[in-house]
Coordinates of C-alpha atoms in Angstrom, one line a residue:
M1 CA 27.3 33.3 160.2
L2 CA 30.3 31.0 159.6
A3 CA 30.5 30.2 163.3
F4 CA 26.9 29.2 163.2
L5 CA 27.3 27.0 160.2
L6 CA 30.4 25.3 161.7
L7 CA 28.4 24.7 164.9
L8 CA 25.5 23.3 162.9
S9 CA 27.8 21.0 161.0
A10 CA 29.4 19.7 164.2
S11 CA 26.0 19.1 165.7
A12 CA 24.9 17.2 162.7
T13 CA 28.1 15.1 162.7
K14 CA 27.5 14.3 166.4
L15 CA 23.9 13.3 165.8
Q16 CA 24.9 11.2 162.8
A17 CA 27.6 9.4 164.9
Q18 CA 25.1 8.7 167.6
A19 CA 22.6 7.3 165.1
V20 CA 25.1 4.7 163.7
K21 CA 23.8 1.3 164.6
H22 CA 26.3 -1.4 165.6
T23 CA 25.9 -5.2 166.0
F24 CA 27.2 -7.2 169.0
T25 CA 27.1 -11.0 168.7
L26 CA 28.9 -14.1 170.0
S27 CA 31.2 -16.4 168.1
D28 CA 32.6 -19.7 169.5
N29 CA 35.7 -17.9 170.8
A30 CA 35.1 -14.2 170.7
F31 CA 32.7 -11.3 171.1
L32 CA 32.0 -9.8 167.6
L33 CA 31.4 -6.0 167.3
D34 CA 30.1 -5.3 163.8
G35 CA 31.2 -8.7 162.8
K36 CA 34.8 -8.3 164.0
P37 CA 36.5 -9.8 167.1
F38 CA 36.2 -7.4 170.1
Q39 CA 38.0 -7.8 173.4
I40 CA 36.1 -6.1 176.2
I41 CA 38.4 -4.3 178.6
S42 CA 36.0 -3.0 181.2
G43 CA 36.1 -1.4 184.7
E44 CA 33.2 -1.3 187.2
M45 CA 32.1 2.1 188.5
H46 CA 28.7 2.9 190.0
Y47 CA 26.6 6.0 189.2
T48 CA 25.4 6.2 192.8
R49 CA 28.9 6.3 194.3
I50 CA 30.2 9.3 192.2
P51 CA 28.8 12.8 192.2
R52 CA 26.8 13.4 189.0
G53 CA 29.0 16.3 188.1
A54 CA 32.1 14.0 188.1
W55 CA 30.7 11.2 186.0
R56 CA 32.3 12.5 182.8
Q57 CA 35.7 13.0 184.5
R58 CA 35.8 9.5 185.8
M59 CA 34.9 8.1 182.4
R60 CA 37.7 10.0 180.8
M61 CA 40.0 8.5 183.3
A62 CA 38.7 5.1 182.2
K63 CA 39.6 5.9 178.6
A64 CA 43.1 7.1 179.7
M65 CA 43.8 3.7 181.3
G66 CA 42.8 1.9 178.2
L67 CA 39.3 0.7 179.0
N68 CA 36.8 0.5 176.2
T69 CA 33.8 -0.4 178.4
I70 CA 32.5 0.4 181.9
G71 CA 30.3 -1.9 184.0
T72 CA 27.7 -0.8 186.5
Y73 CA 25.0 -2.3 188.7
V74 CA 21.5 -0.7 188.9
F75 CA 20.4 -0.2 192.5
W76 CA 16.8 -1.0 193.1
N77 CA 16.7 0.7 196.5
A78 CA 18.1 3.9 195.0
N79 CA 15.6 3.9 192.1
E80 CA 12.5 2.8 194.0
P81 CA 13.2 4.0 197.6
Q82 CA 9.5 3.6 198.6
K83 CA 7.1 1.1 197.1
G84 CA 5.8 2.5 193.8
H85 CA 7.8 5.7 194.0
Y86 CA 10.6 5.8 191.4
D87 CA 13.5 8.2 191.4
F88 CA 15.7 8.6 188.3
T89 CA 16.8 12.1 189.0
G90 CA 20.2 13.6 190.1
N91 CA 22.6 10.9 191.1
N92 CA 20.1 8.2 190.4
D93 CA 19.8 9.1 186.7
I94 CA 21.2 5.9 185.4
A95 CA 20.1 6.6 181.8
E96 CA 22.1 9.8 181.7
F97 CA 25.1 7.9 183.1
V98 CA 24.9 5.5 180.2
K99 CA 24.5 8.3 177.7
I100 CA 27.5 10.2 179.0
A101 CA 29.5 7.0 178.6
R102 CA 28.4 6.9 174.9
E103 CA 29.5 10.5 174.4
E104 CA 32.9 9.6 175.9
G105 CA 33.3 6.7 173.5
L106 CA 32.7 3.9 176.1
W107 CA 30.5 0.9 175.8
V108 CA 28.5 -0.3 178.9
I109 CA 27.8 -3.6 180.5
L110 CA 24.6 -3.3 182.5
R111 CA 23.8 -5.2 185.7
P112 CA 20.3 -4.2 186.5
S113 CA 19.7 -6.2 189.7
P114 CA 17.3 -7.3 191.3
Y115 CA 20.2 -8.2 193.6
V116 CA 23.6 -6.6 193.4
C117 CA 25.5 -7.4 196.6
A118 CA 28.1 -4.6 195.9
E119 CA 28.7 -3.9 199.7
W120 CA 25.5 -1.9 199.3
E121 CA 22.6 -1.8 201.8
F122 CA 20.5 -5.0 201.6
G123 CA 22.4 -6.0 198.5
G124 CA 20.4 -3.3 196.5
Y125 CA 17.0 -4.5 197.6
P126 CA 14.6 -1.7 198.9
Y127 CA 13.9 -2.0 202.7
W128 CA 10.2 -2.1 202.1
L129 CA 10.4 -5.7 200.8
E130 CA 11.0 -6.7 204.5
K131 CA 7.5 -5.4 205.2
E132 CA 5.8 -7.8 202.9
E133 CA 4.7 -10.8 204.9
G134 CA 5.9 -14.0 203.4
L135 CA 8.0 -12.3 200.7
Q136 CA 11.1 -14.3 199.7
V137 CA 13.7 -12.5 197.7
R138 CA 15.6 -14.4 195.0
S139 CA 12.7 -16.9 194.6
T140 CA 9.5 -17.6 192.7
E141 CA 7.4 -16.4 195.6
S142 CA 4.6 -14.3 194.2
K143 CA 4.9 -11.1 196.2
Y144 CA 8.5 -10.9 195.3
L145 CA 8.0 -11.5 191.7
E146 CA 5.2 -8.9 191.6
A147 CA 7.4 -6.2 193.1
Y148 CA 10.4 -7.2 191.0
H149 CA 8.3 -7.2 187.8
K150 CA 7.0 -3.7 188.4
Y151 CA 10.5 -2.5 189.1
I152 CA 12.2 -4.1 186.1
M153 CA 9.6 -2.7 183.8
Q154 CA 10.5 0.8 185.0
I155 CA 14.2 0.0 184.5
G156 CA 13.4 -1.2 181.0
K157 CA 11.8 2.1 180.1
Q158 CA 14.9 3.9 181.2
L159 CA 17.6 1.7 179.7
A160 CA 16.3 -0.8 177.1
P161 CA 16.4 1.8 174.3
L162 CA 20.1 2.3 175.1
Q163 CA 21.1 -1.2 174.1
I164 CA 23.4 -1.6 171.1
N165 CA 20.8 -3.4 169.1
H166 CA 18.6 -0.3 169.5
G167 CA 21.4 2.2 168.5
G168 CA 22.8 2.7 172.0
N169 CA 26.0 1.6 173.8
I170 CA 24.9 -1.2 176.2
L171 CA 26.7 -4.3 174.9
M172 CA 25.3 -6.9 177.4
V173 CA 22.9 -7.1 180.3
Q174 CA 23.4 -9.4 183.3
I175 CA 20.5 -11.3 184.8
E176 CA 20.6 -11.8 188.6
N177 CA 24.0 -11.7 190.2
E178 CA 26.1 -14.6 191.4
Y179 CA 22.9 -16.5 192.0
G180 CA 24.7 -19.8 192.2
S181 CA 26.2 -18.7 195.6
Y182 CA 22.7 -18.4 196.9
G183 CA 20.5 -21.0 195.2
A184 CA 20.0 -23.4 192.3
D185 CA 16.5 -22.8 191.1
K186 CA 16.7 -22.7 187.3
K187 CA 13.0 -21.8 187.1
Y188 CA 13.7 -18.6 189.0
L189 CA 16.6 -17.8 186.7
A190 CA 14.3 -18.4 183.7
L191 CA 11.7 -16.0 185.1
N192 CA 14.5 -13.4 185.4
Q193 CA 15.3 -13.9 181.7
K194 CA 11.6 -13.7 180.8
M195 CA 11.0 -10.5 182.7
F196 CA 14.1 -8.9 181.3
I197 CA 13.0 -9.6 177.7
E198 CA 9.5 -8.3 178.6
A199 CA 11.1 -5.1 179.9
G200 CA 12.8 -4.7 176.5
F201 CA 16.2 -6.2 177.2
D202 CA 16.3 -8.2 174.0
G203 CA 20.0 -8.1 173.3
Q204 CA 22.8 -10.2 174.7
L205 CA 22.0 -11.5 178.2
Y206 CA 24.5 -13.3 180.5
T207 CA 25.0 -14.7 184.0
C208 CA 28.0 -14.4 186.3
D209 CA 29.2 -16.6 189.2
P210 CA 32.3 -17.7 191.0
E211 CA 33.9 -21.0 190.2
D212 CA 32.1 -23.1 192.8
A213 CA 28.7 -21.7 191.9
I214 CA 28.7 -21.5 188.2
K215 CA 26.7 -24.7 187.7
N216 CA 24.0 -23.5 190.0
G217 CA 23.9 -20.0 188.7
H218 CA 24.1 -20.5 185.0
L219 CA 21.0 -20.6 182.9
P220 CA 21.4 -22.9 179.8
G221 CA 21.4 -20.9 176.6
L222 CA 22.9 -17.8 178.1
L223 CA 26.6 -16.9 178.1
P224 CA 28.1 -17.9 181.5
A225 CA 30.8 -15.5 182.9
I226 CA 33.2 -16.2 185.6
N227 CA 34.1 -14.2 188.7
G228 CA 37.3 -14.3 190.7
V229 CA 39.3 -16.6 188.4
D230 CA 42.0 -15.3 186.0
D231 CA 43.9 -18.5 185.2
V232 CA 43.4 -18.7 181.5
A233 CA 43.0 -22.5 181.2
R234 CA 40.5 -22.6 184.1
V235 CA 38.5 -19.7 182.7
K236 CA 38.1 -21.4 179.4
R237 CA 37.3 -24.8 180.9
L238 CA 34.6 -23.4 183.2
I239 CA 32.9 -21.5 180.5
N240 CA 33.2 -24.3 178.0
E241 CA 31.7 -26.8 180.5
N242 CA 28.6 -24.6 180.9
H243 CA 28.3 -23.3 177.3
D244 CA 28.3 -26.3 175.0
G245 CA 32.0 -26.3 174.7
K246 CA 32.2 -22.8 173.4
G247 CA 33.2 -19.2 174.5
P248 CA 33.5 -16.4 174.3
Y249 CA 35.4 -15.9 177.5
Y250 CA 34.5 -13.2 180.0
I251 CA 35.8 -12.6 183.5
A252 CA 32.9 -10.5 184.8
E253 CA 34.6 -9.6 188.1
W254 CA 38.3 -9.4 188.3
Y255 CA 39.4 -8.1 191.7
P256 CA 42.4 -5.8 191.9
A257 CA 41.9 -5.3 195.6
W258 CA 39.1 -5.4 198.3
F259 CA 36.7 -3.4 200.4
D260 CA 36.9 -2.4 204.1
W261 CA 34.7 -2.7 207.1
W262 CA 34.6 -0.9 210.5
G263 CA 37.2 -2.1 213.1
E264 CA 39.4 -4.1 210.6
K265 CA 42.5 -3.1 208.7
H266 CA 42.5 -1.2 205.4
H267 CA 42.9 -3.6 202.5
T268 CA 45.6 -2.9 199.9
V269 CA 47.3 -5.2 197.4
P270 CA 50.4 -4.1 195.4
A271 CA 49.8 -3.7 191.6
E272 CA 52.8 -6.1 191.0
Q273 CA 50.7 -9.0 192.2
Y274 CA 48.3 -8.5 189.3
L275 CA 50.4 -7.4 186.3
T276 CA 51.5 -10.9 185.0
R277 CA 47.9 -12.2 185.5
L278 CA 46.4 -9.3 183.7
D279 CA 49.0 -9.7 180.9
K280 CA 48.2 -13.4 180.4
V281 CA 44.4 -12.8 180.4
L282 CA 44.6 -10.1 177.7
A283 CA 47.2 -12.0 175.7
A284 CA 44.7 -14.9 175.5
G285 CA 42.0 -12.7 174.2
I286 CA 39.8 -13.1 177.2
S287 CA 37.5 -10.2 178.0
I288 CA 37.6 -8.7 181.5
N289 CA 35.8 -6.4 183.9
M290 CA 37.8 -5.0 186.8
Y291 CA 35.8 -4.9 190.1
M292 CA 36.4 -2.1 191.0
F293 CA 38.1 0.2 188.5
H294 CA 36.8 3.1 190.6
G295 CA 34.9 2.5 193.8
G296 CA 34.0 6.0 194.9
T297 CA 32.1 6.6 198.1
T298 CA 29.1 4.9 199.7
R299 CA 27.4 8.0 200.9
G300 CA 24.4 8.5 203.2
F301 CA 23.4 5.3 205.0
M302 CA 23.8 3.0 202.0
N303 CA 26.6 0.8 203.1
G304 CA 25.9 -2.9 203.4
A305 CA 27.2 -5.5 205.9
N306 CA 28.4 -9.1 206.0
Y307 CA 27.2 -11.7 208.4
N308 CA 27.0 -15.5 208.7
D309 CA 26.9 -18.2 211.3
K310 CA 30.7 -18.3 211.7
E311 CA 31.6 -14.6 211.5
A312 CA 30.3 -11.6 213.4
Y313 CA 28.2 -8.8 211.9
A314 CA 30.6 -6.6 209.9
P315 CA 29.2 -3.3 208.4
Q316 CA 31.3 -1.7 205.7
V317 CA 32.9 1.8 205.9
S318 CA 31.8 4.8 203.8
S319 CA 34.9 5.0 201.7
Y320 CA 34.7 2.6 198.7
D321 CA 38.3 3.4 197.7
Y322 CA 38.8 -0.4 197.3
D323 CA 42.5 0.2 196.6
A324 CA 41.3 0.5 193.0
P325 CA 43.2 1.8 190.0
L326 CA 41.3 5.1 190.4
D327 CA 41.2 6.4 194.0
E328 CA 38.2 7.6 195.8
A329 CA 38.5 11.1 194.4
G330 CA 39.0 9.9 190.8
N331 CA 42.8 10.3 190.6
A332 CA 45.2 7.9 188.9
T333 CA 47.1 5.6 191.3
D334 CA 50.3 3.6 190.9
K335 CA 48.0 0.7 190.1
F336 CA 46.4 2.7 187.4
M337 CA 49.7 3.5 185.7
K338 CA 50.9 0.0 185.8
F339 CA 47.7 -1.5 184.5
R340 CA 47.7 1.1 181.7
A341 CA 51.1 -0.1 180.6
V342 CA 49.9 -3.7 180.4
I343 CA 46.7 -2.7 178.5
E344 CA 48.6 -0.5 176.1
K345 CA 50.3 -3.6 174.7
Y346 CA 47.0 -5.0 173.5
L347 CA 45.5 -1.9 171.8
P348 CA 44.3 -2.3 168.2
A349 CA 46.7 -1.2 165.6
G350 CA 46.8 2.6 165.2
V351 CA 45.1 3.3 168.5
A352 CA 46.9 5.4 171.1
L353 CA 45.8 6.1 174.6
P354 CA 45.0 9.7 175.6
E355 CA 47.3 11.4 178.1
V356 CA 46.6 10.7 181.7
P357 CA 44.9 13.8 183.2
S358 CA 46.8 15.3 186.1
A359 CA 45.5 14.8 189.6
K360 CA 42.5 17.0 190.6
P361 CA 43.4 19.8 193.0
S362 CA 42.8 19.2 196.7
M363 CA 42.9 21.7 199.6
D364 CA 43.4 22.0 203.3
I365 CA 40.6 23.7 205.2
P366 CA 41.6 25.5 208.4
A367 CA 39.7 24.7 211.6
I368 CA 35.9 25.1 211.2
H369 CA 34.2 26.1 214.5
F370 CA 30.6 25.1 215.0
T371 CA 28.3 27.9 216.1
Q372 CA 25.1 26.1 217.0
T373 CA 24.4 22.8 218.8
F374 CA 21.1 21.1 218.6
G375 CA 20.0 18.2 220.7
L376 CA 19.0 15.2 218.6
F377 CA 16.3 14.3 221.2
D378 CA 14.8 17.8 220.7
Q379 CA 14.0 16.9 217.1
L380 CA 11.6 14.1 217.7
P381 CA 8.4 13.6 215.7
V382 CA 4.9 13.0 217.3
V383 CA 4.4 9.2 217.8
R384 CA 2.0 6.8 219.4
L385 CA 2.6 4.4 222.3
H386 CA 3.0 0.7 221.5
T387 CA 3.2 -2.3 223.8
N388 CA 6.5 -3.4 222.2
P389 CA 9.2 -1.4 220.3
Q390 CA 8.5 -0.8 216.7
T391 CA 11.1 -1.8 214.0
F392 CA 12.3 0.6 211.3
E393 CA 10.0 -1.3 208.9
D394 CA 7.0 -0.9 211.3
L395 CA 7.7 2.9 211.0
N396 CA 8.1 2.8 207.2
Q397 CA 11.6 4.0 207.7
A398 CA 14.5 2.8 205.6
Y399 CA 17.7 4.1 207.3
G400 CA 19.0 6.3 210.0
F401 CA 18.0 6.0 213.7
V402 CA 15.1 5.2 215.9
L403 CA 14.8 6.4 219.5
Y404 CA 12.9 4.1 221.9
R405 CA 11.6 5.6 225.1
T406 CA 9.7 4.2 228.1
T407 CA 9.2 4.9 231.8
V408 CA 9.7 2.3 234.5
A409 CA 9.7 2.1 238.3
G410 CA 13.3 2.6 239.7
G411 CA 15.2 1.7 242.8
K412 CA 16.8 -1.5 241.5
T413 CA 19.8 -2.9 239.7
G414 CA 19.6 -5.6 237.0
T415 CA 20.4 -6.8 233.5
L416 CA 19.0 -4.8 230.7
K417 CA 18.8 -7.0 227.6
I418 CA 17.8 -6.1 224.0
D419 CA 16.6 -9.1 222.1
G420 CA 17.4 -8.6 218.4
L421 CA 19.4 -5.3 218.5
R422 CA 20.1 -4.2 215.0
D423 CA 22.6 -2.7 215.2
Y424 CA 24.1 -0.2 217.6
G425 CA 22.3 0.9 220.7
I426 CA 23.1 3.7 223.1
I427 CA 21.3 3.5 226.4
Y428 CA 20.4 6.6 228.5
I429 CA 18.9 6.6 232.0
N430 CA 17.1 9.8 232.9
G431 CA 18.8 11.5 230.0
K432 CA 22.4 10.4 230.9
R433 CA 24.3 8.1 228.7
T434 CA 24.8 4.8 230.6
G435 CA 26.3 2.4 228.0
I436 CA 26.6 1.2 224.5
L437 CA 25.7 -2.2 222.9
D438 CA 27.3 -3.1 219.6
R439 CA 26.1 -5.9 217.4
R440 CA 29.5 -6.3 215.8
L441 CA 30.8 -7.3 219.3
K442 CA 27.9 -9.6 219.9
Q443 CA 26.7 -7.4 222.8
D444 CA 23.0 -7.4 223.7
S445 CA 22.9 -6.8 227.5
M446 CA 24.4 -4.8 230.3
Q447 CA 24.0 -4.2 234.1
V448 CA 22.2 -1.0 234.9
T449 CA 21.2 0.7 238.1
L450 CA 17.9 2.5 238.1
P451 CA 17.6 5.4 240.6
N452 CA 14.6 5.7 242.9
G453 CA 11.3 6.9 241.5
K454 CA 10.1 7.0 237.9
V455 CA 12.9 6.4 235.5
R456 CA 13.0 7.2 231.8
I457 CA 14.9 4.8 229.6
D458 CA 16.0 5.9 226.2
I459 CA 17.6 3.6 223.7
L460 CA 18.9 5.2 220.5
V461 CA 19.4 2.5 217.8
E462 CA 21.4 3.0 214.6
N463 CA 20.9 0.9 211.5
L464 CA 24.5 0.2 210.5
G465 CA 23.6 -1.4 207.2
R466 CA 21.5 -4.4 206.2
I467 CA 23.3 -7.6 205.2
N468 CA 24.1 -7.7 201.5
F469 CA 25.3 -11.2 201.0
G470 CA 24.3 -14.8 202.0
P471 CA 21.4 -16.6 203.6
Y472 CA 20.5 -13.7 205.9
L473 CA 19.1 -11.4 203.2
L474 CA 15.6 -12.0 204.6
K475 CA 16.6 -11.4 208.3
N476 CA 17.3 -7.8 207.8
K477 CA 14.8 -5.9 209.8
K478 CA 16.3 -3.0 211.8
G479 CA 15.9 -1.4 215.2
I480 CA 14.8 -3.4 218.2
T481 CA 13.4 -6.5 216.5
G482 CA 12.5 -8.4 219.6
K483 CA 11.8 -7.4 223.2
V484 CA 13.6 -5.4 225.8
L485 CA 14.0 -7.3 229.1
F486 CA 15.0 -6.2 232.6
D487 CA 16.0 -9.1 234.7
N488 CA 14.2 -11.5 232.2
T489 CA 10.9 -9.6 232.4
A490 CA 9.7 -7.8 229.2
V491 CA 9.6 -4.0 229.5
K492 CA 6.3 -2.8 227.9
N493 CA 4.9 0.5 226.6
W494 CA 7.4 2.1 224.2
Y495 CA 7.4 5.3 222.2
S496 CA 9.4 4.6 219.0
Y497 CA 10.6 7.8 217.3
G498 CA 11.8 7.6 213.7
L499 CA 14.8 9.7 212.9
P500 CA 15.7 9.0 209.2
L501 CA 17.7 12.3 209.0
T502 CA 16.9 12.5 205.3
N503 CA 16.3 16.2 205.8
L504 CA 17.6 17.7 209.1
N505 CA 15.1 20.7 209.4
L506 CA 16.7 21.6 212.7
H507 CA 14.4 23.5 215.0
G508 CA 14.4 25.0 218.5
K509 CA 17.2 26.9 220.2
G510 CA 20.7 25.7 220.4
I511 CA 21.8 23.9 223.5
E512 CA 24.9 23.4 225.6
T513 CA 26.6 20.0 225.3
G514 CA 25.9 17.9 228.3
A515 CA 25.2 14.4 229.7
G516 CA 26.6 12.7 226.6
K517 CA 23.3 13.1 224.7
P518 CA 23.7 13.0 220.9
V519 CA 23.9 16.4 219.2
I520 CA 23.8 17.9 215.7
K521 CA 26.4 20.7 215.3
K522 CA 25.9 23.3 212.7
G523 CA 28.5 25.7 211.2
G524 CA 29.9 27.3 208.1
F525 CA 33.1 28.0 206.2
D526 CA 34.2 30.1 203.2
I527 CA 36.4 28.9 200.3
K528 CA 37.8 30.9 197.4
K529 CA 37.6 28.0 194.9
P530 CA 36.1 24.6 195.3
A531 CA 38.5 21.7 195.4
D532 CA 38.5 18.2 196.9
T533 CA 39.2 17.9 200.6
Y534 CA 39.0 15.2 203.3
L535 CA 37.4 16.1 206.6
D536 CA 39.5 14.9 209.5
L537 CA 37.3 13.2 212.1
S538 CA 40.0 11.3 214.0
N539 CA 39.3 13.3 217.2
W540 CA 35.5 12.8 216.9
G541 CA 33.6 9.7 218.0
K542 CA 30.8 8.4 215.7
G543 CA 28.3 10.0 213.5
T544 CA 27.4 11.4 210.1
V545 CA 28.4 14.6 208.1
W546 CA 26.4 16.8 205.8
I547 CA 28.0 19.4 203.5
N548 CA 25.5 21.8 201.8
G549 CA 22.8 19.3 202.4
H550 CA 24.7 16.3 201.0
N551 CA 25.0 13.4 203.3
L552 CA 28.7 12.4 203.0
G553 CA 28.4 9.2 205.0
R554 CA 29.4 7.8 208.4
Y555 CA 32.5 8.2 210.4
W556 CA 33.7 6.2 213.4
N557 CA 36.9 6.6 215.2
I558 CA 37.5 2.9 215.5
G559 CA 38.8 3.1 211.9
P560 CA 40.3 2.2 209.6
Q561 CA 38.7 5.2 207.9
Q562 CA 39.4 8.5 209.7
T563 CA 38.5 11.0 207.0
I564 CA 35.4 11.7 204.9
Y565 CA 35.9 12.7 201.2
V566 CA 34.3 16.0 200.2
P567 CA 34.0 16.2 196.4
A568 CA 34.6 19.6 194.9
E569 CA 31.4 19.2 193.0
W570 CA 29.4 19.6 196.2
L571 CA 31.3 22.7 197.4
K572 CA 30.6 26.4 196.5
T573 CA 32.7 29.4 196.1
G574 CA 32.1 31.5 199.1
A575 CA 29.9 30.3 202.0
N576 CA 29.3 26.6 202.6
D577 CA 27.2 24.9 205.3
I578 CA 28.2 21.9 207.4
E579 CA 26.3 19.8 210.0
I580 CA 27.6 16.9 212.0
L581 CA 25.6 14.4 214.1
E582 CA 27.9 13.3 216.9
L583 CA 26.9 10.4 219.1
I584 CA 29.8 9.9 221.5
K585 CA 32.3 12.8 221.8
T586 CA 29.7 15.5 222.0
E587 CA 32.1 18.1 223.4
Q588 CA 34.1 18.3 220.1
N589 CA 33.5 21.6 218.3
T590 CA 36.1 22.0 215.5
I591 CA 36.9 20.2 212.3
S592 CA 39.4 20.7 209.5
G593 CA 40.0 19.5 206.0
L594 CA 43.1 17.7 204.8
K595 CA 44.6 17.3 201.3
T596 CA 44.9 13.6 201.5
P597 CA 42.7 10.8 203.1
V598 CA 43.4 8.7 206.1
L599 CA 42.0 5.3 205.5
N600 CA 44.3 3.0 207.4
K601 CA 44.3 3.9 211.1
L602 CA 42.7 1.6 213.6
N603 CA 42.1 2.7 217.2
P604 CA 41.7 0.2 220.1
Q605 CA 38.1 -0.5 220.9

């Protein structure tokens, strides 16, 4: 009975604590929490990039470094993957993410799109916006505003009740995202504000932009925040100039490192380059959000890509380690410990940081041998014939692969050209791999010899990630977006097979590897106790890995990433399943797990 009464008392205390309402307002120089100056020391981490079972552990690490707040985007394409179909379950349960932060004593700064950038597919926009004829993202165009309005109303239902002025822990909400780097339409920004308020976001709203874009991206009347500047005098000047000579002062994105893309070196920056800068910012009372505090992993096919007129298409890797204070697995790094020491100097009187949790256990996994091999081309859906190749969007398909197939008369040699290849095409002649075209390398054509008789041409095209930044946001259709030409004559009559690989559902008998055709290999392994591991794919070619049905992301031996992180939360004591789609080195048949990642090894292309 005593135990029951103690439990009842504890529960009542917890409920009472959660019911306490706070206020969050702005003075000319500071944020005010319950009327007292409050310095936001925040770190960005994204619910979609961390296994749900690890959310709480990551938040406790944030507390241990001295953070009092976490920032997160809300990803439209995760929460409305198909038009009108919303998903706030599992890893997409953003409301639960915010509630767990409250339970762990953390405030939240919410960044609910519509556009996020974030090295995320299409900058967070759902692929189906590309299907709407005439739709213009980040504009006052009616189709866009209609879709955006429906979406933000759903987000409001999930999150508006969790704002601080409603008894929750969301301090501020950001409208749009670095809009000044894209446009200067104040009417569009004002519509954002209006829709946010209609959705229930009636607390503190703000905008954020880099220095050269703050005038275009700021909406008068809202707090302007600055990205990528940490010189105290410049921060204050930029915000004062755009906020009637007043603060408070908030660096919405402070970059302790950077992200990676395929075929380029791994980015790291020593902590020492940031310590003095962090110290000066905190000493000046400026609030800050580290982007990223913890990057996590961009799993599935959700990585974005960069592209502009001067630089080639550059898709990002699956690891979002970011050289952040917390590594991909959620462990403290050298940067974490050194940032913690700086932050500790500025804690309120009487406040002590919790002990830093020890690193999570990791394990080696001996060689796993695959026992079944399935041909990807044996898993094709039923389709219709079209005169021209169908894009992903034509097929109502967001991500993955599309196989294009046609038959032509042979007995000739010529140039096969793919107009508008997006993004990676493997060409097969009569079932045998003949060549590869890679958008990153600006390849769109090759010489081929067609044998005598009827010849089957297959082109397997992978969406390597839609552009997430810049003026090409609306030129993001995938697959073969133009025509296929042989010696300048359009090749007609194509079957376009969608292969989203959202659920493998492998069928048919296993096959022997041959002719370089893509395969899906299936196997299993036993473990005594789940722990983190890193699958070593350095001897494989290119593809995707699933563990126990979870898509862990892409691998590609060009690097710099050579391993894929497997979180303990997605492993089971005893038997575990693994599948690998391999496109290039189809003869490989074993894989092992390492205790540490390999993120910095490039291979000649």
